[in-house]
mmCIF file of C-alpha atoms in Angstrom:
data_model
loop_
_atom_site.group_PDB
_atom_site.id
_atom_site.type_symbol
_atom_site.label_atom_id
_atom_site.label_comp_id
_atom_site.label_asym_id
_atom_site.label_seq_id
_atom_site.Cartn_x
_atom_site.Cartn_y
_atom_site.Cartn_z
ATOM 1 C CA MET A 1 11.980 -35.980 -18.592
ATOM 2 C CA THR A 2 9.618 -33.199 -19.640
ATOM 3 C CA LEU A 3 9.333 -30.446 -17.067
ATOM 4 C CA PRO A 4 5.910 -29.015 -16.178
ATOM 5 C CA THR A 5 5.200 -25.570 -17.585
ATOM 6 C CA LEU A 6 4.430 -22.757 -15.168
ATOM 7 C CA LEU A 7 2.867 -19.719 -16.820
ATOM 8 C CA VAL A 8 3.107 -16.459 -14.878
ATOM 9 C CA LEU A 9 0.737 -13.585 -15.580
ATOM 10 C CA ASP A 10 3.328 -10.927 -14.904
ATOM 11 C CA ALA A 11 3.325 -7.815 -12.778
ATOM 12 C CA ASP A 12 6.250 -5.645 -11.768
ATOM 13 C CA PRO A 13 8.271 -6.682 -9.835
ATOM 14 C CA PRO A 14 8.102 -10.350 -10.884
ATOM 15 C CA PRO A 15 7.879 -13.124 -8.286
ATOM 16 C CA ARG A 16 11.027 -14.651 -6.825
ATOM 17 C CA LEU A 17 10.769 -18.330 -7.741
ATOM 18 C CA GLY A 18 14.421 -19.326 -7.400
ATOM 19 C CA ARG A 19 13.654 -22.525 -5.497
ATOM 20 C CA LEU A 20 11.863 -23.856 -8.578
ATOM 21 C CA THR A 21 14.906 -23.462 -10.877
ATOM 22 C CA GLY A 22 15.468 -26.648 -12.845
ATOM 23 C CA ARG A 23 12.217 -28.164 -11.608
ATOM 24 C CA VAL A 24 9.756 -26.339 -13.835
ATOM 25 C CA ARG A 25 9.798 -24.491 -17.139
ATOM 26 C CA ILE A 26 8.687 -20.925 -16.447
ATOM 27 C CA GLU A 27 6.918 -18.941 -19.148
ATOM 28 C CA HIS A 28 5.698 -15.366 -18.841
ATOM 29 C CA ALA A 29 2.600 -13.711 -20.260
ATOM 30 C CA ASP A 30 0.858 -10.366 -20.201
ATOM 31 C CA GLU A 31 -2.739 -9.501 -21.012
ATOM 32 C CA ALA A 32 -1.998 -9.565 -24.748
ATOM 33 C CA THR A 33 -0.316 -13.007 -24.831
ATOM 34 C CA LEU A 34 -2.129 -14.913 -22.080
ATOM 35 C CA ALA A 35 -4.787 -16.521 -24.295
ATOM 36 C CA GLU A 36 -2.278 -18.006 -26.748
ATOM 37 C CA LYS A 37 -0.049 -19.386 -23.979
ATOM 38 C CA LEU A 38 -2.730 -20.915 -21.764
ATOM 39 C CA PRO A 39 -3.084 -24.195 -23.724
ATOM 40 C CA SER A 40 0.564 -25.134 -23.149
ATOM 41 C CA ALA A 41 0.620 -24.403 -19.401
ATOM 42 C CA ASP A 42 0.230 -26.948 -16.619
ATOM 43 C CA VAL A 43 0.018 -24.287 -13.909
ATOM 44 C CA LEU A 44 -0.954 -20.608 -14.043
ATOM 45 C CA LEU A 45 0.284 -18.158 -11.422
ATOM 46 C CA VAL A 46 -1.805 -14.982 -11.509
ATOM 47 C CA TRP A 47 0.830 -12.645 -10.126
ATOM 48 C CA ASP A 48 -0.941 -9.598 -11.576
ATOM 49 C CA PHE A 49 -3.974 -9.951 -9.350
ATOM 50 C CA THR A 50 -5.414 -6.621 -10.510
ATOM 51 C CA SER A 51 -5.845 -7.940 -14.039
ATOM 52 C CA HIS A 52 -9.039 -9.417 -15.461
ATOM 53 C CA ALA A 53 -7.089 -11.079 -18.276
ATOM 54 C CA VAL A 54 -7.869 -14.619 -17.100
ATOM 55 C CA ARG A 55 -11.621 -14.011 -17.359
ATOM 56 C CA HIS A 56 -11.176 -12.883 -20.958
ATOM 57 C CA ALA A 57 -8.564 -15.447 -22.005
ATOM 58 C CA TRP A 58 -9.915 -18.618 -20.406
ATOM 59 C CA PRO A 59 -12.850 -19.223 -22.793
ATOM 60 C CA GLY A 60 -11.556 -20.672 -26.039
ATOM 61 C CA ALA A 61 -10.137 -23.740 -27.742
ATOM 62 C CA GLY A 62 -7.379 -25.985 -26.443
ATOM 63 C CA PRO A 63 -6.388 -27.459 -23.080
ATOM 64 C CA ARG A 64 -6.130 -25.338 -19.966
ATOM 65 C CA PRO A 65 -3.892 -25.416 -16.853
ATOM 66 C CA ARG A 66 -4.793 -28.007 -14.240
ATOM 67 C CA TRP A 67 -4.159 -25.542 -11.442
ATOM 68 C CA VAL A 68 -4.511 -21.753 -11.142
ATOM 69 C CA HIS A 69 -3.128 -19.844 -8.169
ATOM 70 C CA THR A 70 -3.805 -16.160 -7.588
ATOM 71 C CA ALA A 71 -1.541 -14.027 -5.406
ATOM 72 C CA SER A 72 -4.571 -12.421 -3.756
ATOM 73 C CA ALA A 73 -7.326 -13.258 -1.305
ATOM 74 C CA GLY A 74 -10.151 -12.455 -3.738
ATOM 75 C CA VAL A 75 -10.814 -14.486 -6.886
ATOM 76 C CA ASP A 76 -13.575 -12.400 -8.478
ATOM 77 C CA HIS A 77 -11.077 -11.003 -11.012
ATOM 78 C CA LEU A 78 -10.376 -14.392 -12.566
ATOM 79 C CA VAL A 79 -13.270 -16.856 -12.110
ATOM 80 C CA CYS A 80 -15.529 -16.936 -15.174
ATOM 81 C CA PRO A 81 -18.278 -19.484 -15.986
ATOM 82 C CA GLU A 82 -15.929 -21.595 -18.113
ATOM 83 C CA LEU A 83 -13.281 -21.768 -15.397
ATOM 84 C CA ALA A 84 -15.910 -22.444 -12.729
ATOM 85 C CA ALA A 85 -17.281 -25.372 -14.749
ATOM 86 C CA SER A 86 -13.856 -26.883 -15.451
ATOM 87 C CA ASP A 87 -11.812 -29.422 -13.477
ATOM 88 C CA THR A 88 -9.073 -26.830 -12.897
ATOM 89 C CA VAL A 89 -8.221 -26.309 -9.237
ATOM 90 C CA VAL A 90 -8.090 -22.679 -8.084
ATOM 91 C CA THR A 91 -6.178 -21.607 -4.971
ATOM 92 C CA ASN A 92 -5.627 -18.209 -3.392
ATOM 93 C CA ALA A 93 -3.235 -16.413 -1.040
ATOM 94 C CA ARG A 94 -5.383 -16.869 2.049
ATOM 95 C CA GLY A 95 -3.294 -16.393 5.181
ATOM 96 C CA VAL A 96 -0.834 -13.772 3.917
ATOM 97 C CA PHE A 97 -2.998 -10.680 4.410
ATOM 98 C CA ASP A 98 -4.976 -11.486 7.579
ATOM 99 C CA GLU A 99 -2.846 -9.761 10.223
ATOM 100 C CA PRO A 100 -1.750 -6.764 8.109
ATOM 101 C CA ILE A 101 -5.343 -5.925 7.164
ATOM 102 C CA ALA A 102 -6.492 -6.372 10.764
ATOM 103 C CA GLU A 103 -3.763 -3.966 11.900
ATOM 104 C CA TYR A 104 -4.764 -1.491 9.203
ATOM 105 C CA VAL A 105 -8.408 -1.576 10.246
ATOM 106 C CA ALA A 106 -7.389 -1.059 13.880
ATOM 107 C CA ALA A 107 -5.307 1.936 12.792
ATOM 108 C CA LEU A 108 -8.303 3.417 10.959
ATOM 109 C CA VAL A 109 -10.599 2.852 13.927
ATOM 110 C CA LEU A 110 -8.089 4.523 16.259
ATOM 111 C CA ALA A 111 -7.526 7.398 13.819
ATOM 112 C CA MET A 112 -11.248 8.114 13.591
ATOM 113 C CA ALA A 113 -11.904 7.657 17.303
ATOM 114 C CA LYS A 114 -9.053 10.014 18.182
ATOM 115 C CA ASP A 115 -9.831 12.472 15.338
ATOM 116 C CA LEU A 116 -6.313 12.205 13.920
ATOM 117 C CA PRO A 117 -7.218 13.379 10.386
ATOM 118 C CA ARG A 118 -8.530 16.655 11.846
ATOM 119 C CA THR A 119 -5.453 16.989 14.064
ATOM 120 C CA LEU A 120 -3.201 16.787 10.992
ATOM 121 C CA GLU A 121 -5.361 19.322 9.135
ATOM 122 C CA LEU A 122 -5.191 21.760 12.052
ATOM 123 C CA GLN A 123 -1.453 21.255 12.366
ATOM 124 C CA ALA A 124 -1.014 22.075 8.669
ATOM 125 C CA ASP A 125 -2.984 25.286 9.301
ATOM 126 C CA ARG A 126 -1.012 26.017 12.518
ATOM 127 C CA THR A 127 -4.293 26.091 14.433
ATOM 128 C CA TRP A 128 -4.476 25.194 18.129
ATOM 129 C CA ARG A 129 -7.938 23.745 18.757
ATOM 130 C CA HIS A 130 -8.602 21.518 21.738
ATOM 131 C CA ARG A 131 -11.140 18.727 21.219
ATOM 132 C CA GLU A 132 -12.343 15.616 22.984
ATOM 133 C CA SER A 133 -11.800 12.193 21.425
ATOM 134 C CA ARG A 134 -13.625 8.920 21.826
ATOM 135 C CA ARG A 135 -12.676 5.978 24.025
ATOM 136 C CA LEU A 136 -12.687 2.645 22.144
ATOM 137 C CA ARG A 137 -13.409 0.350 25.053
ATOM 138 C CA GLY A 138 -17.118 -0.382 25.173
ATOM 139 C CA THR A 139 -17.851 0.519 21.550
ATOM 140 C CA ARG A 140 -19.360 -2.046 19.187
ATOM 141 C CA ALA A 141 -18.155 -3.307 15.810
ATOM 142 C CA THR A 142 -19.894 -5.437 13.209
ATOM 143 C CA VAL A 143 -17.461 -7.193 10.883
ATOM 144 C CA VAL A 144 -19.053 -8.431 7.656
ATOM 145 C CA GLY A 145 -17.031 -11.376 6.399
ATOM 146 C CA SER A 146 -16.235 -14.443 8.489
ATOM 147 C CA GLY A 147 -13.099 -15.609 6.696
ATOM 148 C CA PRO A 148 -9.591 -15.374 8.166
ATOM 149 C CA ILE A 149 -9.376 -11.638 7.457
ATOM 150 C CA GLY A 150 -12.706 -10.852 9.116
ATOM 151 C CA ARG A 151 -11.878 -12.992 12.132
ATOM 152 C CA ALA A 152 -8.432 -11.384 12.449
ATOM 153 C CA ILE A 153 -10.056 -7.936 12.374
ATOM 154 C CA ALA A 154 -12.478 -8.942 15.125
ATOM 155 C CA GLY A 155 -9.675 -10.380 17.244
ATOM 156 C CA THR A 156 -7.538 -7.256 16.931
ATOM 157 C CA LEU A 157 -10.424 -4.935 17.784
ATOM 158 C CA LYS A 158 -11.390 -7.080 20.765
ATOM 159 C CA ALA A 159 -7.864 -6.551 22.110
ATOM 160 C CA LEU A 160 -8.641 -2.816 22.064
ATOM 161 C CA GLY A 161 -11.779 -3.332 24.111
ATOM 162 C CA VAL A 162 -14.257 -3.254 21.225
ATOM 163 C CA THR A 163 -17.199 -5.661 21.378
ATOM 164 C CA CYS A 164 -17.317 -7.445 18.019
ATOM 165 C CA ALA A 165 -19.953 -9.362 16.084
ATOM 166 C CA VAL A 166 -18.961 -11.217 12.896
ATOM 167 C CA VAL A 167 -21.442 -11.875 10.075
ATOM 168 C CA GLY A 168 -20.879 -14.689 7.599
ATOM 169 C CA ARG A 169 -22.678 -16.429 4.774
ATOM 170 C CA GLU A 170 -24.239 -18.920 7.188
ATOM 171 C CA PRO A 171 -24.721 -18.801 10.972
ATOM 172 C CA ARG A 172 -22.512 -21.041 13.092
ATOM 173 C CA THR A 173 -20.873 -20.961 16.495
ATOM 174 C CA GLY A 174 -19.571 -17.444 17.049
ATOM 175 C CA ILE A 175 -20.745 -16.244 13.616
ATOM 176 C CA HIS A 176 -24.025 -14.515 12.783
ATOM 177 C CA GLY A 177 -25.911 -15.165 9.566
ATOM 178 C CA PRO A 178 -27.065 -12.576 6.994
ATOM 179 C CA GLY A 179 -30.443 -12.341 8.698
ATOM 180 C CA ASP A 180 -28.804 -10.627 11.679
ATOM 181 C CA LEU A 181 -26.920 -8.025 9.629
ATOM 182 C CA ASP A 182 -29.379 -5.125 9.749
ATOM 183 C CA ARG A 183 -29.970 -5.563 13.463
ATOM 184 C CA LEU A 184 -26.235 -5.618 14.191
ATOM 185 C CA ILE A 185 -25.243 -2.638 12.041
ATOM 186 C CA SER A 186 -28.114 -0.590 13.471
ATOM 187 C CA ARG A 187 -26.360 -0.514 16.837
ATOM 188 C CA ALA A 188 -22.710 -0.691 15.743
ATOM 189 C CA ASP A 189 -20.232 2.135 16.182
ATOM 190 C CA TRP A 190 -17.954 0.551 13.558
ATOM 191 C CA VAL A 191 -19.203 -1.344 10.497
ATOM 192 C CA ILE A 192 -16.378 -3.118 8.680
ATOM 193 C CA ALA A 193 -16.749 -4.768 5.276
ATOM 194 C CA ALA A 194 -14.293 -7.638 4.737
ATOM 195 C CA ALA A 195 -16.436 -10.008 2.676
ATOM 196 C CA PRO A 196 -15.528 -11.600 -0.675
ATOM 197 C CA LEU A 197 -17.268 -10.292 -3.770
ATOM 198 C CA THR A 198 -20.063 -12.631 -4.823
ATOM 199 C CA GLU A 199 -23.475 -12.123 -6.364
ATOM 200 C CA ALA A 200 -24.893 -12.154 -2.826
ATOM 201 C CA THR A 201 -22.536 -9.436 -1.543
ATOM 202 C CA ARG A 202 -22.329 -7.129 -4.578
ATOM 203 C CA GLY A 203 -23.805 -3.742 -3.661
ATOM 204 C CA MET A 204 -24.841 -4.931 -0.198
ATOM 205 C CA PHE A 205 -23.971 -1.568 1.357
ATOM 206 C CA ASP A 206 -26.534 0.613 -0.367
ATOM 207 C CA ALA A 207 -28.670 3.587 0.669
ATOM 208 C CA ARG A 208 -30.946 1.398 2.766
ATOM 209 C CA ARG A 209 -28.063 -0.141 4.713
ATOM 210 C CA PHE A 210 -26.402 3.230 5.339
ATOM 211 C CA GLY A 211 -29.791 4.494 6.485
ATOM 212 C CA VAL A 212 -29.998 1.688 9.040
ATOM 213 C CA MET A 213 -26.714 2.725 10.683
ATOM 214 C CA GLN A 214 -26.478 5.121 13.622
ATOM 215 C CA PRO A 215 -25.616 8.783 12.883
ATOM 216 C CA SER A 216 -22.484 8.251 15.018
ATOM 217 C CA ALA A 217 -21.361 5.138 13.109
ATOM 218 C CA ARG A 218 -18.229 4.857 10.985
ATOM 219 C CA PHE A 219 -17.974 2.543 7.963
ATOM 220 C CA ILE A 220 -14.754 0.861 6.746
ATOM 221 C CA ASN A 221 -14.316 -1.198 3.557
ATOM 222 C CA VAL A 222 -11.250 -3.415 3.132
ATOM 223 C CA GLY A 223 -13.078 -6.136 1.198
ATOM 224 C CA ARG A 224 -13.968 -5.301 -2.396
ATOM 225 C CA GLY A 225 -15.021 -1.962 -3.826
ATOM 226 C CA GLN A 226 -18.128 -3.446 -5.408
ATOM 227 C CA LEU A 227 -19.541 -4.328 -1.988
ATOM 228 C CA VAL A 228 -20.471 -0.646 -1.722
ATOM 229 C CA VAL A 229 -22.769 1.487 -3.844
ATOM 230 C CA GLU A 230 -20.454 4.498 -3.864
ATOM 231 C CA GLU A 231 -23.190 6.997 -4.750
ATOM 232 C CA ALA A 232 -25.100 5.842 -1.671
ATOM 233 C CA LEU A 233 -22.012 6.355 0.506
ATOM 234 C CA VAL A 234 -21.536 9.858 -0.906
ATOM 235 C CA GLN A 235 -25.143 10.603 -0.007
ATOM 236 C CA ALA A 236 -24.819 9.088 3.467
ATOM 237 C CA LEU A 237 -21.760 11.185 4.320
ATOM 238 C CA SER A 238 -23.021 14.372 2.677
ATOM 239 C CA ARG A 239 -26.329 14.156 4.537
ATOM 240 C CA ARG A 240 -24.597 13.002 7.746
ATOM 241 C CA TRP A 241 -26.511 9.756 7.972
ATOM 242 C CA ILE A 242 -23.228 8.367 9.313
ATOM 243 C CA ALA A 243 -20.305 10.124 10.995
ATOM 244 C CA GLY A 244 -17.461 8.967 8.774
ATOM 245 C CA ALA A 245 -15.957 6.275 6.575
ATOM 246 C CA ALA A 246 -12.692 4.860 5.285
ATOM 247 C CA LEU A 247 -12.269 3.119 1.926
ATOM 248 C CA ASP A 248 -9.239 1.099 0.866
ATOM 249 C CA VAL A 249 -11.001 -0.447 -2.148
ATOM 250 C CA PHE A 250 -13.201 1.089 -4.845
ATOM 251 C CA GLU A 251 -15.576 0.204 -7.657
ATOM 252 C CA ARG A 252 -12.901 1.260 -10.154
ATOM 253 C CA GLU A 253 -9.211 1.427 -9.359
ATOM 254 C CA PRO A 254 -7.186 3.533 -9.420
ATOM 255 C CA LEU A 255 -9.546 6.245 -8.215
ATOM 256 C CA THR A 256 -9.730 8.972 -10.850
ATOM 257 C CA PRO A 257 -8.657 12.524 -9.928
ATOM 258 C CA ASP A 258 -12.173 13.850 -10.574
ATOM 259 C CA SER A 259 -13.862 11.374 -8.210
ATOM 260 C CA PRO A 260 -16.019 13.117 -5.572
ATOM 261 C CA LEU A 261 -14.648 10.686 -2.999
ATOM 262 C CA TRP A 262 -11.352 12.584 -2.710
ATOM 263 C CA ARG A 263 -12.994 15.613 -1.113
ATOM 264 C CA LEU A 264 -15.909 14.004 0.660
ATOM 265 C CA PRO A 265 -16.091 15.243 4.273
ATOM 266 C CA GLY A 266 -15.438 12.511 6.808
ATOM 267 C CA LEU A 267 -13.939 10.035 4.332
ATOM 268 C CA ILE A 268 -10.423 8.567 4.506
ATOM 269 C CA VAL A 269 -9.177 7.305 1.124
ATOM 270 C CA SER A 270 -6.254 4.891 0.753
ATOM 271 C CA PRO A 271 -5.013 3.199 -2.470
ATOM 272 C CA HIS A 272 -5.781 -0.510 -1.852
ATOM 273 C CA MET A 273 -2.827 -0.939 0.487
ATOM 274 C CA SER A 274 -4.284 -2.345 3.714
ATOM 275 C CA GLY A 275 -2.620 -5.744 3.290
ATOM 276 C CA ASP A 276 0.636 -4.598 1.738
ATOM 277 C CA THR A 277 3.375 -4.553 4.360
ATOM 278 C CA VAL A 278 7.142 -4.582 3.771
ATOM 279 C CA GLY A 279 8.076 -7.935 2.217
ATOM 280 C CA TRP A 280 4.535 -8.921 1.232
ATOM 281 C CA ARG A 281 5.492 -9.894 -2.317
ATOM 282 C CA ASP A 282 8.190 -12.241 -1.034
ATOM 283 C CA GLU A 283 5.622 -13.839 1.282
ATOM 284 C CA LEU A 284 3.288 -14.373 -1.651
ATOM 285 C CA ALA A 285 6.051 -15.935 -3.769
ATOM 286 C CA ALA A 286 7.195 -18.187 -0.909
ATOM 287 C CA GLN A 287 3.620 -19.335 -0.358
ATOM 288 C CA PHE A 288 3.248 -20.241 -4.035
ATOM 289 C CA VAL A 289 6.547 -22.148 -4.066
ATOM 290 C CA GLU A 290 5.385 -24.141 -1.039
ATOM 291 C CA PHE A 291 2.086 -24.886 -2.771
ATOM 292 C CA TYR A 292 3.896 -25.878 -5.986
ATOM 293 C CA GLU A 293 6.070 -28.364 -4.125
ATOM 294 C CA ARG A 294 2.947 -29.949 -2.659
ATOM 295 C CA TRP A 295 1.298 -30.062 -6.093
ATOM 296 C CA ALA A 296 4.390 -31.600 -7.753
ATOM 297 C CA ALA A 297 4.500 -34.265 -5.037
ATOM 298 C CA GLY A 298 0.857 -35.153 -5.620
ATOM 299 C CA ARG A 299 -0.234 -33.848 -2.214
ATOM 300 C CA THR A 300 -3.463 -31.988 -1.465
ATOM 301 C CA LEU A 301 -3.315 -28.264 -2.124
ATOM 302 C CA PRO A 302 -4.276 -25.800 0.623
ATOM 303 C CA ASN A 303 -6.569 -22.810 0.035
ATOM 304 C CA VAL A 304 -8.727 -24.522 -2.588
ATOM 305 C CA VAL A 305 -11.437 -22.101 -3.711
ATOM 306 C CA ASP A 306 -15.042 -23.163 -4.115
ATOM 307 C CA LYS A 307 -15.437 -21.741 -7.619
ATOM 308 C CA GLN A 308 -19.210 -21.529 -7.336
ATOM 309 C CA ARG A 309 -19.135 -19.619 -4.036
ATOM 310 C CA GLY A 310 -16.053 -17.551 -4.881
ATOM 311 C CA TYR A 311 -13.998 -18.166 -1.742
ATOM 312 C CA VAL A 312 -12.272 -20.865 0.324
ATOM 313 C CA PRO A 313 -14.999 -22.509 2.436
ATOM 314 C CA GLY A 314 -14.714 -23.517 6.064
ATOM 315 C CA ARG A 315 -12.683 -22.007 8.865
#
């Protein structure tokens, strides 16, 4: 009996796939070898979800894997026109990052409301300076992105007394459509970007959108860096169009040492870590193993991505 071939686009540390021993032939690839190994693979696990190697390697001669799974929520790094047009099924890691990212956003909201960054700066300078902080209950948040992560963020903030509105691609019960976005962010204290990167969302937070926000508003991005026009955010903070911001994702990662974002007043910078809690890699590997067992048994795969839209549709 010929075993299926699982090709893993590697990252360090590699995934723990012990439960698949003897049930699948595992091959490994990096950016340099992916293209030559793709034709012989039945399944591709994109463990290095920061790589764009799949977009570059997929076009070409020969067969391609029947199923591609990425160990990430976003799929913009791998879906290219050829993959989108193919019969290959694409799945993602939806469900692993929802709660951790929601907790991280809540931590950022609390930190900004209670002026914790300034407290740490004053402590480092041994300066005693009494200030007043902001109460969360009664403030308003607009969460842009109605997937599991966006809904988890809204639920966590609601538990803190924040009134939340969620904006999605289409209006439905409990979810606002894009036509309501400007109205909602114009009165929000917290504007949180948690949307997937698509042609409709790329650059959606530009100078006009930052200009719509209140001078007291804070902006948080845990979605994709390309949702934000970074030059516009620099301008908005420098000119005090908004009161502050926090970015966990960026147009280009890692952020270069000479980026103006490092020293921008009112901005909290973190290195794309909002969903990465202790044990997260093991959760991702366990999820893939569960999906593989379903696939091998001929059962329907969860988390199937609409390759044209760029995300998993539905609730």
